[in-house]
């Protein structure tokens, strides 16, 4: 039962803080006309919750407030949270019986809209959403944005914020906008009665509101955030300071909870905490929410008493077990109460699995350290790893359990899916039939459909279709729309194999309608892909593209397994538009995704598509490699009889082996399907044309081959080869649809090189010092693999190299095949990212058969190289300005470490040399900045101290103490005695 809404802290607008600073300028921005959605996206401590609460309190009209908790990452809890927020408005939430979470979110939004059409909605702490609950929130907000929606959080990765912003529906305020101005910092310090000198101390905080608040209590502002919090705790009375870490087990603070858990906190502790200025937000009715940084600091203190830590977390787990099992599971794991952990996991994990919340399931299981875990827990862990994109970790464990006879229906279903993805349909059928025999019917509905797919794939199409149709009818009778949609989706595959296109369209339409009604975006991805393909074949390129973009957005957040298939269809769309360079990059992405996720069933499709595209681009060596790789994968596989004939015909055609092409095309034209038989039949007609004049029957035959397919998308890569046929048929029939092929060819659809044209945006700007930032042709891009950044750095630094030379550095001399394969993937990902971002018509990372290099037309700006150039020119200050952090700090290869240390060493040496040869204020400034880069470095720090001594002895003493502190913290060492004696002899006042 949902608790009384007014009493629940998550749905109450927070009360004003005791010394809250009114932020008139920001409140004006939030209230000004503009996009329907405003997002406050900034790190902790930037006053996001305070600002939203100020705005909600001042709005003067109804509001819906929801502050999320960690449990809102789970679907059922999140729907309950939405219901609590809606109930707060006086609306009685009434989702339809047996509604999916998506339908429940729709219904709640409809109820709110009916009761309060101009409602303002506030959602705080969005970083706590999972991909699925983020999708639910987006669905809930969709009809409510007319009344303005305000979001705040440290992150919003699970929400389509980028899409909203690009569409002009959202505006984002970040840390720069939320930071205190100098005037606001001064006003805040004055309100807190801070001394005048505090204003100078907070300048280093750059407007960080939480830091300014802590510094207002007399705390030294030069410390890190954690140090600031620890110093703030020191102002508390000793009994409270010693006991307060116990409160870290509570996400919200209230005296009733303290008494319930028997925490050893003194009376009036909350008032004392508030008066001390610690960051806690009042929620009303005695509830407070401590800042995350405060909780993490207290948690570290509680861990110093392991027994008490476990006791309190265990008590909190038992308190939450019934009302919030997901959070209870976290506390049980912290308490190392293994029996309670297993008991809670047994309830939580099946629910997450049934909802498809695999990312959350994987996260939960990663936090459970249960010794000798039982087989059922290991099975869930394996399934979560597989579906979350780590099949290399999950599959071995799942197979080990299966070998021991310990898998349940859950494990059997996962094994059949793995067999499907590998294209091993005989194994899929064996496992499905074994599982159906071992487990009761209510546990094996998914296995029944897996059996149907295996039968269809193995040629027993009618039997597979019968199973799917029976499953769909049974699901319809039970009122189970999701199961009916799943059966129809499987059945459309059988209709496709049988060439029953009308029946297939009917099944796809019914399944799509069911999933749309239930708002099941992720489950609808296979159907969205089919509908995009159909739109493409009808010539509706805009409709196909819109559907693909929507599907790729959903796949990226919820279903990485579908991304490879969607990229194959996206490549078809790019080919239809004549953008072959983009299609090549997209196919590389599809191949990499398929390989990473073990989707062997898709790799031949991707390789054969790549063979076609590379042939059209005039890259015969790479095209041949793709074709041969596909043939190798299909060797001994029944699918070769369906997939290979058409491509064997293209392969022979390209080699001018017309007899071989004719034989292969004849086999392809007789196979089931729509596109390849049609294309093969048209090639056969072209061969017939070459043998002699065509008659009217050939024109009719070509029309019949095309059917309802649009010629241009279907024959985008065949236009050059089939233009003579099209011309001949148009002479026989002026209205023949193949006349569409007689228009101009796309510039990059033939091997002929396009005419040279000036390309003004061939600049590649690579910044690898500190955060990786890359701009290709003026467009920002993100590299999905860290190794791609290393390859880019290697080529930018060395110019060109063989795969052996590059691998020798990047993998420390390894020659293992897995590393060679990963290298190829890293190069493809780099090439794809550069091409997609820039739109360059050339390959930015060409390979001439021996060496990789960056394309000679590129103008490369590499920040690391520029630092060395400036040092060579004596521009030390300019080099230091460019040095925004260590080179690729996340990469640990020996070659990167050597380059990183050499670059930093050269810079620091140049600073020290400049200070010794050109003393003065500018050199002191350089030394101070260099000491921040190398806080424990002897040469820089001693040079700084000695340079300060003559005119600034107090600053020299401060620099010495800072050096000593960093030595102890970073290296656990003291300043060498020889340096102490040396500096003391120069007048430094050391004891």
CSV table of C-alpha atoms in Angstrom, one decimal, residues 173-521:
chain,number,residue,atom,x,y,z
A,173,UNK,CA,21.9,25.1,-17.4
A,174,UNK,CA,25.3,23.7,-16.3
A,175,UNK,CA,27.9,24.4,-13.6
A,176,UNK,CA,29.0,27.6,-15.3
A,177,UNK,CA,25.5,29.1,-15.0
A,178,UNK,CA,24.7,27.7,-11.5
A,179,UNK,CA,28.0,28.8,-9.9
A,180,UNK,CA,27.8,31.7,-7.5
A,181,UNK,CA,29.0,35.0,-9.0
A,182,UNK,CA,31.4,37.1,-6.9
A,183,UNK,CA,28.5,39.2,-5.7
A,184,UNK,CA,26.5,36.1,-4.7
A,185,UNK,CA,29.4,34.7,-2.8
A,186,UNK,CA,29.9,38.0,-1.0
A,187,UNK,CA,26.2,38.1,-0.1
A,188,UNK,CA,26.2,34.5,1.1
A,189,UNK,CA,29.2,35.1,3.3
A,190,UNK,CA,27.7,38.2,4.7
A,191,UNK,CA,24.4,36.4,5.5
A,192,UNK,CA,26.4,33.8,7.4
A,193,UNK,CA,28.4,36.3,9.3
A,194,UNK,CA,31.7,35.1,7.8
A,195,UNK,CA,34.8,37.3,8.4
A,196,UNK,CA,35.9,39.6,5.6
A,197,UNK,CA,39.0,37.6,4.8
A,198,UNK,CA,36.8,34.6,3.8
A,199,UNK,CA,35.9,36.4,0.6
A,200,UNK,CA,39.4,36.1,-0.7
A,201,UNK,CA,39.7,32.5,0.5
A,202,UNK,CA,36.7,31.4,-1.6
A,203,UNK,CA,38.0,32.8,-4.9
A,204,UNK,CA,39.7,29.5,-5.5
A,205,UNK,CA,36.4,27.6,-5.3
A,206,UNK,CA,35.2,29.2,-8.6
A,207,UNK,CA,31.7,29.7,-7.3
A,208,UNK,CA,31.0,26.2,-6.1
A,209,UNK,CA,28.0,26.9,-3.9
A,210,UNK,CA,28.6,24.0,-1.5
A,211,UNK,CA,32.2,24.9,-1.0
A,212,UNK,CA,31.3,28.5,-0.4
A,213,UNK,CA,28.8,27.4,2.2
A,214,UNK,CA,31.4,25.3,4.0
A,215,UNK,CA,34.1,28.0,3.7
A,216,UNK,CA,31.7,30.4,5.3
A,217,UNK,CA,32.1,28.5,8.5
A,218,UNK,CA,35.7,29.4,8.7
A,219,UNK,CA,37.0,26.4,6.8
A,220,UNK,CA,40.1,26.8,4.7
A,221,UNK,CA,38.9,27.1,1.1
A,222,UNK,CA,42.1,25.7,-0.6
A,223,UNK,CA,41.2,22.1,0.3
A,224,UNK,CA,39.5,19.4,-1.8
A,225,UNK,CA,35.7,18.9,-1.4
A,226,UNK,CA,36.2,15.9,0.9
A,227,UNK,CA,38.7,17.8,3.1
A,228,UNK,CA,36.2,20.7,3.3
A,229,UNK,CA,33.5,18.4,4.5
A,230,UNK,CA,35.8,16.7,7.1
A,231,UNK,CA,36.8,20.1,8.4
A,232,UNK,CA,33.1,21.2,8.6
A,233,UNK,CA,32.4,18.2,10.7
A,234,UNK,CA,35.1,19.2,13.1
A,235,UNK,CA,33.0,22.2,14.3
A,236,UNK,CA,30.4,19.8,15.8
A,237,UNK,CA,30.5,18.9,19.5
A,238,UNK,CA,32.7,15.8,20.0
A,239,UNK,CA,29.9,13.4,21.1
A,240,UNK,CA,27.8,14.2,18.0
A,241,UNK,CA,30.9,14.3,15.7
A,242,UNK,CA,31.9,10.8,16.9
A,243,UNK,CA,28.4,9.4,16.5
A,244,UNK,CA,27.1,11.1,13.3
A,245,UNK,CA,28.8,8.5,11.0
A,246,UNK,CA,26.0,6.1,12.1
A,247,UNK,CA,23.5,8.3,10.2
A,248,UNK,CA,25.2,7.4,6.9
A,249,UNK,CA,23.1,4.3,6.6
A,250,UNK,CA,20.0,6.6,6.1
A,251,UNK,CA,19.3,8.4,2.8
A,252,UNK,CA,16.9,10.7,4.6
A,253,UNK,CA,17.2,11.8,8.2
A,254,UNK,CA,14.4,11.8,10.7
A,255,UNK,CA,14.3,11.3,14.5
A,256,UNK,CA,11.9,8.4,14.2
A,257,UNK,CA,14.3,6.5,12.0
A,258,UNK,CA,17.1,7.2,14.4
A,259,UNK,CA,15.1,5.7,17.2
A,260,UNK,CA,14.0,2.8,15.1
A,261,UNK,CA,17.5,1.8,14.3
A,262,UNK,CA,18.8,2.7,17.8
A,263,UNK,CA,21.5,5.0,16.4
A,264,UNK,CA,23.7,6.4,19.2
A,265,UNK,CA,23.0,10.1,18.4
A,266,UNK,CA,22.5,12.7,21.1
A,267,UNK,CA,19.2,14.6,21.6
A,268,UNK,CA,18.7,17.6,19.3
A,269,UNK,CA,21.3,16.3,16.9
A,270,UNK,CA,19.5,17.5,13.8
A,271,UNK,CA,19.2,21.1,15.0
A,272,UNK,CA,22.9,21.1,15.9
A,273,UNK,CA,23.8,19.8,12.4
A,274,UNK,CA,21.7,22.5,10.8
A,275,UNK,CA,23.1,25.3,12.9
A,276,UNK,CA,26.6,24.1,12.1
A,277,UNK,CA,25.9,24.8,8.4
A,278,UNK,CA,26.3,21.2,7.2
A,279,UNK,CA,24.6,20.7,3.8
A,280,UNK,CA,21.2,19.1,4.7
A,281,UNK,CA,18.0,20.0,2.8
A,282,UNK,CA,14.8,20.3,4.9
A,283,UNK,CA,11.9,18.4,3.4
A,284,UNK,CA,9.3,19.3,6.0
A,285,UNK,CA,7.6,17.3,8.8
A,286,UNK,CA,11.0,16.7,10.4
A,287,UNK,CA,12.6,15.1,7.3
A,288,UNK,CA,16.0,16.2,6.0
A,289,UNK,CA,18.1,15.0,3.1
A,290,UNK,CA,21.9,15.1,3.6
A,291,UNK,CA,24.1,16.1,0.7
A,292,UNK,CA,25.8,13.1,-1.0
A,293,UNK,CA,29.2,14.4,-0.2
A,294,UNK,CA,28.3,14.5,3.5
A,295,UNK,CA,26.9,11.0,3.4
A,296,UNK,CA,30.1,9.6,1.7
A,297,UNK,CA,32.3,11.4,4.2
A,298,UNK,CA,30.3,9.9,7.1
A,299,UNK,CA,30.3,6.5,5.5
A,300,UNK,CA,34.1,6.5,5.4
A,301,UNK,CA,34.0,7.3,9.1
A,302,UNK,CA,31.6,4.5,9.9
A,303,UNK,CA,33.8,2.0,8.1
A,304,UNK,CA,36.5,2.5,10.8
A,305,UNK,CA,34.2,0.4,13.0
A,306,UNK,CA,33.5,-2.6,10.9
A,307,UNK,CA,31.3,-4.4,13.4
A,308,UNK,CA,29.1,-1.4,13.9
A,309,UNK,CA,29.0,-0.8,10.1
A,310,UNK,CA,27.7,-4.3,9.5
A,311,UNK,CA,25.2,-4.1,12.4
A,312,UNK,CA,23.6,-0.9,11.2
A,313,UNK,CA,23.5,-1.9,7.6
A,314,UNK,CA,21.9,-5.2,8.6
A,315,UNK,CA,19.3,-3.4,10.7
A,316,UNK,CA,18.5,-1.0,7.8
A,317,UNK,CA,18.2,-4.0,5.4
A,318,UNK,CA,15.7,-5.7,7.7
A,319,UNK,CA,13.7,-2.4,8.1
A,320,UNK,CA,13.4,-1.9,4.3
A,321,UNK,CA,13.0,-5.6,3.3
A,322,UNK,CA,9.2,-5.3,2.7
A,323,UNK,CA,8.9,-1.8,1.5
A,324,UNK,CA,12.0,-1.3,-0.6
A,325,UNK,CA,13.7,-4.7,-1.3
A,326,UNK,CA,16.2,-3.2,-3.8
A,327,UNK,CA,17.7,-0.8,-1.3
A,328,UNK,CA,17.4,-3.4,1.4
A,329,UNK,CA,19.5,-5.7,-0.8
A,330,UNK,CA,22.2,-3.1,-1.0
A,331,UNK,CA,22.3,-2.7,2.8
A,332,UNK,CA,22.3,-6.5,3.3
A,333,UNK,CA,25.3,-6.8,1.0
A,334,UNK,CA,27.1,-4.0,3.0
A,335,UNK,CA,26.3,-5.9,6.2
A,336,UNK,CA,27.7,-9.1,4.8
A,337,UNK,CA,24.6,-10.8,6.0
A,338,UNK,CA,24.7,-13.5,3.3
A,339,UNK,CA,21.5,-15.3,4.3
A,340,UNK,CA,19.5,-12.1,4.1
A,341,UNK,CA,21.3,-11.1,0.9
A,342,UNK,CA,20.3,-14.3,-0.8
A,343,UNK,CA,16.7,-14.1,0.5
A,344,UNK,CA,16.3,-10.6,-0.9
A,345,UNK,CA,18.1,-11.4,-4.2
A,346,UNK,CA,15.7,-14.3,-4.7
A,347,UNK,CA,12.8,-11.9,-4.9
A,348,UNK,CA,14.5,-9.0,-6.7
A,349,UNK,CA,16.4,-10.7,-9.5
A,350,UNK,CA,13.5,-12.6,-11.1
A,351,UNK,CA,11.5,-9.4,-11.3
A,352,UNK,CA,14.4,-7.5,-12.9
A,353,UNK,CA,14.9,-10.3,-15.4
A,354,UNK,CA,11.2,-10.5,-16.3
A,355,UNK,CA,11.2,-6.7,-16.9
A,356,UNK,CA,14.3,-6.9,-19.0
A,357,UNK,CA,16.2,-4.6,-16.6
A,358,UNK,CA,19.5,-6.3,-17.4
A,359,UNK,CA,21.7,-3.2,-16.8
A,360,UNK,CA,20.3,-2.8,-13.4
A,361,UNK,CA,20.4,-6.5,-12.7
A,362,UNK,CA,24.1,-6.5,-13.7
A,363,UNK,CA,24.8,-3.5,-11.4
A,364,UNK,CA,23.0,-5.2,-8.5
A,365,UNK,CA,24.9,-8.4,-8.9
A,366,UNK,CA,28.2,-6.7,-9.2
A,367,UNK,CA,27.7,-5.4,-5.6
A,368,UNK,CA,26.9,-8.8,-4.1
A,369,UNK,CA,30.0,-10.5,-2.6
A,370,UNK,CA,28.5,-13.8,-1.5
A,371,UNK,CA,31.0,-16.5,-0.7
A,372,UNK,CA,30.3,-19.8,-2.6
A,373,UNK,CA,27.2,-18.3,-4.4
A,374,UNK,CA,24.4,-20.9,-5.1
A,375,UNK,CA,23.9,-22.0,-8.7
A,376,UNK,CA,20.7,-19.9,-9.2
A,377,UNK,CA,22.6,-16.7,-8.3
A,378,UNK,CA,25.4,-17.6,-10.6
A,379,UNK,CA,22.9,-18.2,-13.3
A,380,UNK,CA,21.3,-14.8,-13.0
A,381,UNK,CA,24.8,-13.2,-12.9
A,382,UNK,CA,25.7,-15.0,-16.1
A,383,UNK,CA,22.5,-13.9,-17.9
A,384,UNK,CA,23.0,-10.3,-16.7
A,385,UNK,CA,26.5,-10.2,-18.0
A,386,UNK,CA,25.5,-11.6,-21.4
A,387,UNK,CA,22.6,-9.2,-21.9
A,388,UNK,CA,24.5,-6.2,-20.5
A,389,UNK,CA,27.2,-6.6,-23.2
A,390,UNK,CA,29.7,-8.9,-21.5
A,391,UNK,CA,29.2,-12.3,-23.1
A,392,UNK,CA,32.8,-13.2,-22.7
A,393,UNK,CA,32.3,-13.2,-18.9
A,394,UNK,CA,28.7,-14.5,-18.7
A,395,UNK,CA,28.8,-17.4,-21.2
A,396,UNK,CA,31.6,-19.5,-19.7
A,397,UNK,CA,29.8,-19.4,-16.3
A,398,UNK,CA,26.5,-20.3,-17.8
A,399,UNK,CA,28.0,-23.2,-19.7
A,400,UNK,CA,29.8,-24.4,-16.6
A,401,UNK,CA,26.5,-24.5,-14.8
A,402,UNK,CA,24.8,-26.3,-17.7
A,403,UNK,CA,27.6,-28.9,-17.8
A,404,UNK,CA,26.9,-29.6,-14.1
A,405,UNK,CA,23.1,-29.9,-14.8
A,406,UNK,CA,22.4,-26.8,-12.7
A,407,UNK,CA,20.6,-24.6,-15.2
A,408,UNK,CA,17.0,-23.7,-14.8
A,409,UNK,CA,14.5,-22.5,-17.5
A,410,UNK,CA,16.2,-19.1,-17.2
A,411,UNK,CA,19.6,-20.5,-18.2
A,412,UNK,CA,18.1,-22.7,-20.9
A,413,UNK,CA,16.5,-19.7,-22.5
A,414,UNK,CA,19.8,-17.8,-22.4
A,415,UNK,CA,21.6,-20.7,-24.0
A,416,UNK,CA,19.1,-20.9,-26.8
A,417,UNK,CA,19.6,-17.1,-27.5
A,418,UNK,CA,23.3,-17.6,-27.6
A,419,UNK,CA,22.9,-20.4,-30.1
A,420,UNK,CA,20.6,-18.2,-32.2
A,421,UNK,CA,23.1,-15.3,-32.2
A,422,UNK,CA,25.8,-17.8,-33.4
A,423,UNK,CA,23.6,-19.1,-36.1
A,424,UNK,CA,23.8,-22.6,-34.6
A,425,UNK,CA,20.1,-23.4,-35.1
A,426,UNK,CA,20.5,-27.2,-34.5
A,427,UNK,CA,21.8,-26.5,-31.0
A,428,UNK,CA,19.1,-23.9,-30.5
A,429,UNK,CA,16.5,-26.6,-31.3
A,430,UNK,CA,18.1,-29.2,-29.1
A,431,UNK,CA,18.3,-26.9,-26.1
A,432,UNK,CA,14.8,-25.6,-26.5
A,433,UNK,CA,13.3,-29.1,-26.8
A,434,UNK,CA,15.3,-30.3,-23.8
A,435,UNK,CA,14.2,-27.3,-21.7
A,436,UNK,CA,10.6,-27.9,-22.7
A,437,UNK,CA,10.8,-31.5,-21.5
A,438,UNK,CA,12.4,-30.5,-18.1
A,439,UNK,CA,10.4,-27.6,-16.9
A,440,UNK,CA,6.7,-26.8,-16.4
A,441,UNK,CA,4.8,-25.1,-19.3
A,442,UNK,CA,4.4,-21.8,-17.4
A,443,UNK,CA,8.2,-21.4,-17.2
A,444,UNK,CA,8.9,-22.3,-20.8
A,445,UNK,CA,6.8,-20.1,-23.1
A,446,UNK,CA,10.0,-18.3,-24.2
A,447,UNK,CA,11.6,-21.7,-24.9
A,448,UNK,CA,8.6,-22.7,-27.1
A,449,UNK,CA,9.2,-19.7,-29.3
A,450,UNK,CA,12.9,-20.4,-29.5
A,451,UNK,CA,12.0,-23.8,-30.7
A,452,UNK,CA,9.8,-22.3,-33.4
A,453,UNK,CA,12.6,-20.0,-34.6
A,454,UNK,CA,15.0,-22.9,-34.8
A,455,UNK,CA,12.5,-25.0,-36.8
A,456,UNK,CA,12.0,-22.1,-39.3
A,457,UNK,CA,15.8,-21.6,-39.6
A,458,UNK,CA,16.3,-25.3,-40.2
A,459,UNK,CA,13.8,-25.4,-43.0
A,460,UNK,CA,10.8,-26.8,-41.1
A,461,UNK,CA,9.1,-23.5,-41.8
A,462,UNK,CA,5.4,-24.7,-41.7
A,463,UNK,CA,5.9,-26.5,-38.4
A,464,UNK,CA,7.6,-23.4,-36.9
A,465,UNK,CA,4.8,-21.2,-38.2
A,466,UNK,CA,2.2,-23.5,-36.6
A,467,UNK,CA,3.9,-23.2,-33.2
A,468,UNK,CA,4.0,-19.4,-33.5
A,469,UNK,CA,0.4,-19.1,-34.5
A,470,UNK,CA,-0.7,-21.4,-31.6
A,471,UNK,CA,1.4,-19.4,-29.1
A,472,UNK,CA,-0.2,-16.1,-30.4
A,473,UNK,CA,-3.7,-17.5,-30.1
A,474,UNK,CA,-3.1,-18.7,-26.6
A,475,UNK,CA,-1.6,-15.4,-25.5
A,476,UNK,CA,-4.6,-13.5,-27.0
A,477,UNK,CA,-7.0,-15.8,-25.1
A,478,UNK,CA,-5.0,-15.1,-21.8
A,479,UNK,CA,-5.0,-11.4,-22.4
A,480,UNK,CA,-1.2,-11.3,-22.6
A,481,UNK,CA,-0.4,-8.7,-25.3
A,482,UNK,CA,3.4,-8.8,-24.9
A,483,UNK,CA,3.5,-12.6,-25.4
A,484,UNK,CA,1.2,-12.3,-28.4
A,485,UNK,CA,3.4,-9.7,-29.9
A,486,UNK,CA,6.5,-11.9,-29.4
A,487,UNK,CA,4.8,-14.9,-31.1
A,488,UNK,CA,3.7,-12.7,-34.1
A,489,UNK,CA,7.3,-11.3,-34.4
A,490,UNK,CA,8.7,-14.8,-34.6
A,491,UNK,CA,5.9,-15.9,-37.0
A,492,UNK,CA,6.6,-13.1,-39.5
A,493,UNK,CA,10.0,-14.7,-40.0
A,494,UNK,CA,8.3,-17.8,-41.2
A,495,UNK,CA,6.0,-15.8,-43.6
A,496,UNK,CA,9.2,-14.2,-45.0
A,497,UNK,CA,10.8,-17.6,-45.6
A,498,UNK,CA,7.6,-18.7,-47.4
A,499,UNK,CA,7.3,-15.6,-49.5
A,500,UNK,CA,4.0,-14.8,-47.9
A,501,UNK,CA,4.4,-11.0,-47.9
A,502,UNK,CA,0.8,-10.0,-47.2
A,503,UNK,CA,0.7,-12.3,-44.2
A,504,UNK,CA,4.0,-11.0,-43.0
A,505,UNK,CA,2.8,-7.4,-43.3
A,506,UNK,CA,-0.3,-8.3,-41.3
A,507,UNK,CA,1.7,-10.0,-38.5
A,508,UNK,CA,4.1,-7.1,-38.3
A,509,UNK,CA,1.3,-4.6,-38.2
A,510,UNK,CA,-0.6,-6.5,-35.4
A,511,UNK,CA,2.6,-7.0,-33.3
A,512,UNK,CA,3.6,-3.3,-33.8
A,513,UNK,CA,0.2,-2.1,-32.7
A,514,UNK,CA,0.3,-4.3,-29.6
A,515,UNK,CA,3.7,-3.1,-28.6
A,516,UNK,CA,2.8,0.6,-29.3
A,517,UNK,CA,-0.3,0.3,-27.2
A,518,UNK,CA,1.9,-1.1,-24.4
A,519,UNK,CA,4.6,1.6,-25.0
A,520,UNK,CA,7.2,-1.2,-25.4
A,521,UNK,CA,9.9,0.6,-27.3
